[in-house]
Coordinates of C-alpha atoms in Angstrom, one line a residue:
M1 CA -62.5 34.5 -23.2
N2 CA -60.6 34.8 -26.4
N3 CA -57.3 34.9 -24.4
N4 CA -57.9 31.4 -23.0
F5 CA -58.1 29.8 -26.5
E6 CA -54.7 31.3 -27.5
E7 CA -52.9 29.8 -24.5
E8 CA -54.2 26.2 -25.1
I9 CA -52.0 23.6 -26.8
D10 CA -53.4 22.1 -29.9
L11 CA -52.7 18.3 -29.5
I12 CA -54.1 17.4 -32.8
Q13 CA -51.6 19.5 -34.6
I14 CA -48.7 18.0 -32.6
L15 CA -49.9 14.5 -33.3
K16 CA -50.1 15.3 -37.0
K17 CA -46.4 16.4 -37.0
I18 CA -45.4 13.3 -35.2
Y19 CA -47.4 11.1 -37.7
V20 CA -45.8 12.9 -40.6
S21 CA -42.2 12.3 -39.3
R22 CA -42.9 8.8 -38.0
K23 CA -40.3 7.2 -40.4
V24 CA -37.5 9.4 -39.1
I25 CA -38.5 8.5 -35.5
L26 CA -38.6 4.8 -36.3
Y27 CA -35.2 4.8 -38.2
T28 CA -33.5 6.8 -35.4
T29 CA -34.9 4.4 -32.7
F30 CA -33.8 1.4 -34.7
I31 CA -30.3 2.7 -35.2
F32 CA -29.8 3.5 -31.5
F33 CA -31.3 0.1 -30.6
I34 CA -28.7 -1.7 -32.8
I35 CA -25.9 0.5 -31.4
G36 CA -27.0 -0.4 -27.9
I37 CA -27.1 -4.1 -28.6
A38 CA -23.6 -4.0 -30.2
I39 CA -22.1 -2.1 -27.3
S40 CA -23.6 -4.5 -24.7
L41 CA -22.4 -7.6 -26.6
L42 CA -18.9 -6.3 -27.3
S43 CA -18.1 -4.7 -23.9
P44 CA -16.3 -7.0 -21.5
T45 CA -18.1 -7.9 -18.3
K46 CA -16.5 -6.7 -15.1
F47 CA -17.2 -8.0 -11.7
T48 CA -16.4 -5.9 -8.7
S49 CA -16.5 -6.8 -5.0
S50 CA -15.3 -4.9 -2.0
T51 CA -15.5 -5.0 1.8
V52 CA -14.8 -2.5 4.5
F53 CA -13.9 -3.6 7.9
L54 CA -12.5 -2.2 11.2
P55 CA -9.7 -4.2 12.7
Q56 CA -10.3 -4.8 16.4
N57 CA -7.7 -3.5 18.9
Q58 CA -8.2 -4.3 22.6
D59 CA -6.5 -1.2 23.9
N60 CA -8.0 1.6 21.7
T61 CA -8.9 3.8 24.7
T62 CA -5.4 3.9 26.1
S63 CA -3.5 4.2 22.8
S64 CA -4.1 7.9 22.5
L65 CA -3.1 8.5 26.1
T66 CA 0.1 6.4 25.6
G67 CA 1.2 8.6 22.7
V68 CA 0.8 11.8 24.8
A69 CA 2.4 10.2 27.9
S70 CA 5.4 9.0 25.9
L71 CA 6.1 12.6 24.8
V72 CA 6.5 13.6 28.5
G73 CA 8.5 10.4 29.2
I74 CA 5.9 8.5 31.1
N75 CA 5.4 4.9 30.4
L76 CA 1.8 3.8 31.1
G77 CA 2.7 0.2 30.9
T78 CA 0.1 -0.9 28.3
S79 CA 0.8 -4.2 26.7
T80 CA 0.0 -4.9 23.2
N81 CA -1.7 -8.1 22.2
G82 CA 0.6 -10.1 19.8
G83 CA -2.4 -11.3 17.8
D84 CA -3.5 -7.9 16.7
I85 CA -2.6 -6.7 13.2
T86 CA -2.5 -2.9 12.7
P87 CA -4.4 -1.6 9.7
L88 CA -1.1 -0.4 8.2
M89 CA 0.1 -4.0 7.8
Y90 CA -2.7 -5.1 5.5
P91 CA -1.2 -3.7 2.3
K92 CA 2.2 -5.3 3.2
I93 CA 0.5 -8.6 3.8
G94 CA -1.4 -8.3 0.5
E95 CA 1.9 -7.8 -1.4
S96 CA 3.7 -10.6 0.3
V97 CA 4.7 -13.7 -1.8
K98 CA 3.5 -16.2 0.8
F99 CA 0.0 -14.6 0.9
K100 CA -0.2 -14.5 -2.9
R101 CA 0.8 -18.1 -3.2
L102 CA -1.8 -19.1 -0.7
L103 CA -4.4 -17.0 -2.5
L104 CA -3.6 -18.6 -5.8
E105 CA -4.1 -22.1 -4.4
K106 CA -7.5 -21.2 -2.8
I107 CA -10.5 -22.8 -4.5
V108 CA -12.8 -20.0 -5.6
D109 CA -15.2 -22.0 -7.9
E110 CA -16.4 -24.9 -5.7
K111 CA -18.8 -26.1 -8.4
N112 CA -16.1 -26.8 -10.9
N113 CA -13.3 -27.2 -8.3
K114 CA -11.2 -24.4 -9.7
T115 CA -8.5 -22.5 -7.9
L116 CA -7.8 -18.8 -8.4
K117 CA -4.7 -19.7 -10.4
K118 CA -6.7 -21.8 -12.8
I119 CA -9.2 -19.1 -13.4
L120 CA -6.5 -16.5 -14.0
I121 CA -4.8 -18.8 -16.5
E122 CA -8.1 -19.3 -18.4
N123 CA -9.3 -15.7 -18.3
Y124 CA -6.0 -14.0 -19.0
K125 CA -4.7 -16.7 -21.4
I126 CA -1.5 -17.4 -19.7
K127 CA 0.7 -20.3 -21.0
E128 CA 1.0 -23.0 -18.4
N129 CA 4.4 -24.2 -19.8
D130 CA 6.0 -21.1 -18.1
Q131 CA 5.8 -23.0 -14.9
L132 CA 9.3 -24.5 -15.4
N133 CA 11.1 -21.3 -16.2
L134 CA 12.4 -19.7 -13.0
N135 CA 13.5 -16.1 -12.5
K136 CA 16.1 -14.7 -10.1
L137 CA 13.8 -14.9 -7.1
G138 CA 13.0 -18.6 -7.6
M139 CA 9.5 -17.9 -8.9
S140 CA 8.2 -19.5 -12.1
K141 CA 7.2 -17.2 -15.0
L142 CA 3.6 -18.4 -14.5
E143 CA 3.6 -17.5 -10.9
E144 CA 5.2 -14.1 -11.7
K145 CA 2.5 -13.4 -14.3
C146 CA -0.3 -14.4 -11.8
F147 CA 1.2 -12.2 -9.1
N148 CA 1.2 -9.2 -11.5
I149 CA -2.4 -9.9 -12.4
L150 CA -3.3 -10.1 -8.7
S151 CA -1.6 -6.8 -8.1
E152 CA -3.8 -5.3 -10.8
I153 CA -7.2 -6.7 -9.7
I154 CA -6.9 -6.6 -5.9
S155 CA -6.7 -3.3 -4.0
I156 CA -6.1 -2.7 -0.3
D157 CA -6.7 0.8 1.0
V158 CA -6.2 1.9 4.5
N159 CA -7.9 5.0 6.0
Q160 CA -5.4 5.9 8.7
K161 CA -7.6 8.6 10.2
E162 CA -10.6 6.5 10.8
G163 CA -8.7 3.2 11.2
F164 CA -10.6 1.0 8.7
V165 CA -9.4 -1.1 5.8
T166 CA -11.1 -1.5 2.4
I167 CA -10.3 -4.6 0.3
G168 CA -11.6 -4.6 -3.2
S169 CA -11.3 -6.6 -6.4
T170 CA -12.3 -5.9 -10.0
M171 CA -12.0 -8.7 -12.6
S172 CA -13.1 -8.9 -16.2
T173 CA -14.3 -12.0 -17.9
G174 CA -11.7 -11.8 -20.7
K175 CA -8.8 -9.7 -21.7

């Protein structure tokens, strides 16, 4: 019987130790609370969005046979649909000037009727008077800066083995 009493935990003694050191516990909690508030208020907010999709090809079943048959010199006569875009083309389309221009003119904030270009100018504090200065390629400095920001915030990844495309974007509320 005496053994059972030695294995028990004395809760009253533990509560007394906590009560004696209550000031240290309160000060430590308060300090970490203030540090947490400061970090949350000073850290920039980042918004992330991504999508994964599988481009549709109408001749997926014969494409593997076509590759093997072409090694032997046999043409199976499969025709490719001109409307299909291979997954390897998506990064090239994303880097094209025409696509970026169309993307910049797209209205992304319908409530305030703001285009992506206007949001980039506001968030990244780009000077709008750079619109008149043209570089060698005929792009304005403003457009060039917006293109550089788009290259940073938009990512297009292609999984060649599985054949799917991941398009993602990460943008902070201020820089």
